C-alpha positions as a printed Julia matrix, in Angstrom:
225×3 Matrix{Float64}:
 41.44  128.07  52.48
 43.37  129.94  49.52
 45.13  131.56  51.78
 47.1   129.15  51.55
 47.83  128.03  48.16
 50.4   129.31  45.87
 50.39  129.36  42.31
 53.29  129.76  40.03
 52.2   130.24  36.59
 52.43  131.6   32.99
 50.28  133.93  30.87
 48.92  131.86  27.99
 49.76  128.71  29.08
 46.81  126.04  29.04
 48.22  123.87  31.8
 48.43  126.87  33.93
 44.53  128.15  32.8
 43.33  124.34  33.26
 44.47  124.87  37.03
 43.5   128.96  37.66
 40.02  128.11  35.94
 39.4   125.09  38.69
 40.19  127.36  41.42
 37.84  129.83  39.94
 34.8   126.94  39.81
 36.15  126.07  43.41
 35.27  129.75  44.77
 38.76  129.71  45.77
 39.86  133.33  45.12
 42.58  135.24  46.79
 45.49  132.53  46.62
 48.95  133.57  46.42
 50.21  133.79  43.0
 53.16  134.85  40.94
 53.2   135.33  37.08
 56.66  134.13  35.33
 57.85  134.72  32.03
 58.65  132.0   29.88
 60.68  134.01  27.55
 63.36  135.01  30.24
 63.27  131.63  31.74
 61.35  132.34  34.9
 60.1   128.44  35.11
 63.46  127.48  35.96
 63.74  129.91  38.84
 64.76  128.43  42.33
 61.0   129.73  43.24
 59.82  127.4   40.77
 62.41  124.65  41.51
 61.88  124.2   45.06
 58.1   123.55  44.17
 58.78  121.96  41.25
 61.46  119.8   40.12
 60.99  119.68  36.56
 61.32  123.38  36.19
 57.8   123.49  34.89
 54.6   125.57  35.07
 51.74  125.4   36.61
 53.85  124.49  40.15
 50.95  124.88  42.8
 51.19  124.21  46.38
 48.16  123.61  49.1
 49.69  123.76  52.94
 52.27  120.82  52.64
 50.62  119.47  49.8
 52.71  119.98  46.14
 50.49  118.95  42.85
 52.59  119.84  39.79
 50.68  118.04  36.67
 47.67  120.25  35.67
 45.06  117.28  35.71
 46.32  116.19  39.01
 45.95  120.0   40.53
 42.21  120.19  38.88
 41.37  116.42  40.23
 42.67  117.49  43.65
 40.85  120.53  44.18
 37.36  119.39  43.11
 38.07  115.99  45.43
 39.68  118.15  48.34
 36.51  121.03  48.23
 33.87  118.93  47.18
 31.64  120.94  48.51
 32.74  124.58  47.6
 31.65  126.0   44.53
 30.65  124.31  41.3
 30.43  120.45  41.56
 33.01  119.8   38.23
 32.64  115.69  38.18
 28.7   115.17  36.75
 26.89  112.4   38.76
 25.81  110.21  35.87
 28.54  107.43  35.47
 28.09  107.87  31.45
 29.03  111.48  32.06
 31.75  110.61  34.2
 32.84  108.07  31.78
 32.62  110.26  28.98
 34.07  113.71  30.97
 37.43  110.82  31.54
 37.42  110.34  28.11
 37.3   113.44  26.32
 39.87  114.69  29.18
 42.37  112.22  28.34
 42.07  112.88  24.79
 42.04  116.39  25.29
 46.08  115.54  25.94
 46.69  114.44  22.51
 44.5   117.52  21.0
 46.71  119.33  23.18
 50.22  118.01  22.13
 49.16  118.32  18.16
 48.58  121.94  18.72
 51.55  122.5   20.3
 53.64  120.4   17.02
 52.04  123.06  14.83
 52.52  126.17  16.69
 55.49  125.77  18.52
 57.73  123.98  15.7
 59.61  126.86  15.74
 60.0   126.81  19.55
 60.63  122.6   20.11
 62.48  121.75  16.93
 65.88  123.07  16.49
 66.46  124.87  13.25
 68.67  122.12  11.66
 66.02  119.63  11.86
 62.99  121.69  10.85
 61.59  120.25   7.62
 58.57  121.27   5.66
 57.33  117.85   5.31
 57.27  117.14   8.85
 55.5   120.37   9.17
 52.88  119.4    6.75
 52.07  116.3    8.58
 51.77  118.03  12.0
 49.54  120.14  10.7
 47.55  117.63   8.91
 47.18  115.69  12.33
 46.1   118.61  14.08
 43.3   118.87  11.15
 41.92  115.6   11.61
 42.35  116.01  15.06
 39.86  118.87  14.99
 37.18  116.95  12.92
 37.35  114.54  15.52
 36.53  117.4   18.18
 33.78  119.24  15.61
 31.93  115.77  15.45
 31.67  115.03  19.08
 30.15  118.78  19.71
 27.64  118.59  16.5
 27.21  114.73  17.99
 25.85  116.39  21.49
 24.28  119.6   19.81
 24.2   123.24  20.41
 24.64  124.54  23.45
 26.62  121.49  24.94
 29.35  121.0   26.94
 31.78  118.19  26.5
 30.29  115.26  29.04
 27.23  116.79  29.71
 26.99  119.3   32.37
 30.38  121.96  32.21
 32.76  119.48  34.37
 36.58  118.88  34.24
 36.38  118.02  31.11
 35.63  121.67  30.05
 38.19  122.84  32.51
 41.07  120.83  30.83
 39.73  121.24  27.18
 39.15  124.73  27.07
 42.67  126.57  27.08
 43.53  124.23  24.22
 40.23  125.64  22.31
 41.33  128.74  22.96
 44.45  128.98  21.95
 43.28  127.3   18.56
 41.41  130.62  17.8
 44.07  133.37  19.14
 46.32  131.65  16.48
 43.63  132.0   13.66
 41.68  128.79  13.41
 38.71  129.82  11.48
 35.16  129.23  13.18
 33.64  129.23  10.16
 35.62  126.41   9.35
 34.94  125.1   12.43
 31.34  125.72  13.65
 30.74  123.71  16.54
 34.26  124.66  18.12
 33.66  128.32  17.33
 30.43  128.56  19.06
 31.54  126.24  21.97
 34.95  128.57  22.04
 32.62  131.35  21.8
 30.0   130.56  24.56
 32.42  129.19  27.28
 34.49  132.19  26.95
 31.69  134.12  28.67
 31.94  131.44  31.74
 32.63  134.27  34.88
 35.55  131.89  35.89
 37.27  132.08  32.61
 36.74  135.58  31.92
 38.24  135.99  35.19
 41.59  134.1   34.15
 41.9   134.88  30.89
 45.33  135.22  30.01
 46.54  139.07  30.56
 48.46  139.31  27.6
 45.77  138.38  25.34
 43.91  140.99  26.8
 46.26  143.41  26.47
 46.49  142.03  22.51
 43.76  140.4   21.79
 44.67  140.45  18.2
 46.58  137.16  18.15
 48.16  135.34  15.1
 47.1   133.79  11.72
 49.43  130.53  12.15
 46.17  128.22  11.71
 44.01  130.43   9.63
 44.72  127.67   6.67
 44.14  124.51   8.84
């Protein structure tokens, strides 16, 4: 079955994890993959263009079949192997609804992130103002309350609709990429432990980005947040 799938994809990049973690959960190992570098513009390599269009990563590829978006590559793999692995859509229709939900959000969590961190990166240096700044980050801080509340709402130990389900597949990367750039669990106790606890999961310890393991230092942008 993997054998043949391709995977373009990017260290450190949560749309990329969202898609290597499903595979994982789908005991779909051994696909073909390539790593790219962002930083030398490997995403808008004619590998990557005559998968993908957009110039983008994740690009992923199943036979004939091409599913780009992230959410659409995790939605097609649990629907097309049902059956393999671990079931990621919970039976309970008020998990379901509420896996939907906090997956949809988990967009916007992920776009305020990306404001703060990559201002630098998206914002040209003519138009970079402090005060703009300041409110990014001040989004991404209620933003976070928002995501502390619904974990302390479900208690320890939970995932985000119930059972671990797309929902954590999406979500997760973005958690995780709060914490390698500083955001303080303390802070933040119900994302730390959740960060901390899923990060054991075999399937994301499996994809965890290799240059984070090769630095797992990180940086201190949200240490303040």
């Amino acid at each position: 079955m993997a054998q043949d799938m391709t995977l373009l994809w990017g260290s450190g990049s949560p749309p990329c994890w969202r898609v290597q973690i499903a595979l994982e959960e789908k005991n779909l190992q051994g696909y073909n993959q390539k790593l790219l570098s962002f930083e030398k513009m490997e995403h808008k390599s004619q590998d990557v263009l005559d998968i993908n269009a957009r110039g983008q990563l994740p690009s992923f590829k199943h036979g004939d079949v091409i599913v780009n978006e992230s959410y659409a590559a995790c939605f097609y793999l649990e629907s097309r192997f049902k059956s393999e692995g671990n079931k990621l859509i919970p039976d309970s229709l008020a998990e379901q609804a509420r896996m939907y939900q906090r997956m949809f959000e988990g967009l916007t969590f992920y776009e305020k992130l990306n404001a703060v961190i990559y201002n630098d990166w998206f914002v040209p240096e003519g138009e970079r103002h402090d005060s703009a700044l300041k409110r990014n980050r001040e989004a991404l801080a209620t933003e976070l309350n928002l995501w502390e509340g619904y974990l302390q709402k479900l208690g320890p130990g939970s995932h985000l609709a119930g059972p671990f389900s797309l929902a954590d597949v999406t979500v997760f990367p973005t958690v995780a990429t709060l914490f390698r750039f500083g955001l303080s669990a303390e802070r933040y106790p119900n994302l730390g432990e959740y960060y901390a606890r899923l990060k054991e999961r075999p399937s994301i310890k499996a994809s965890w980005p290799p240059h984070w393991l090769e630095n797992p230092k990180g940086q201190n942008t949200l240490e303040d947040i």
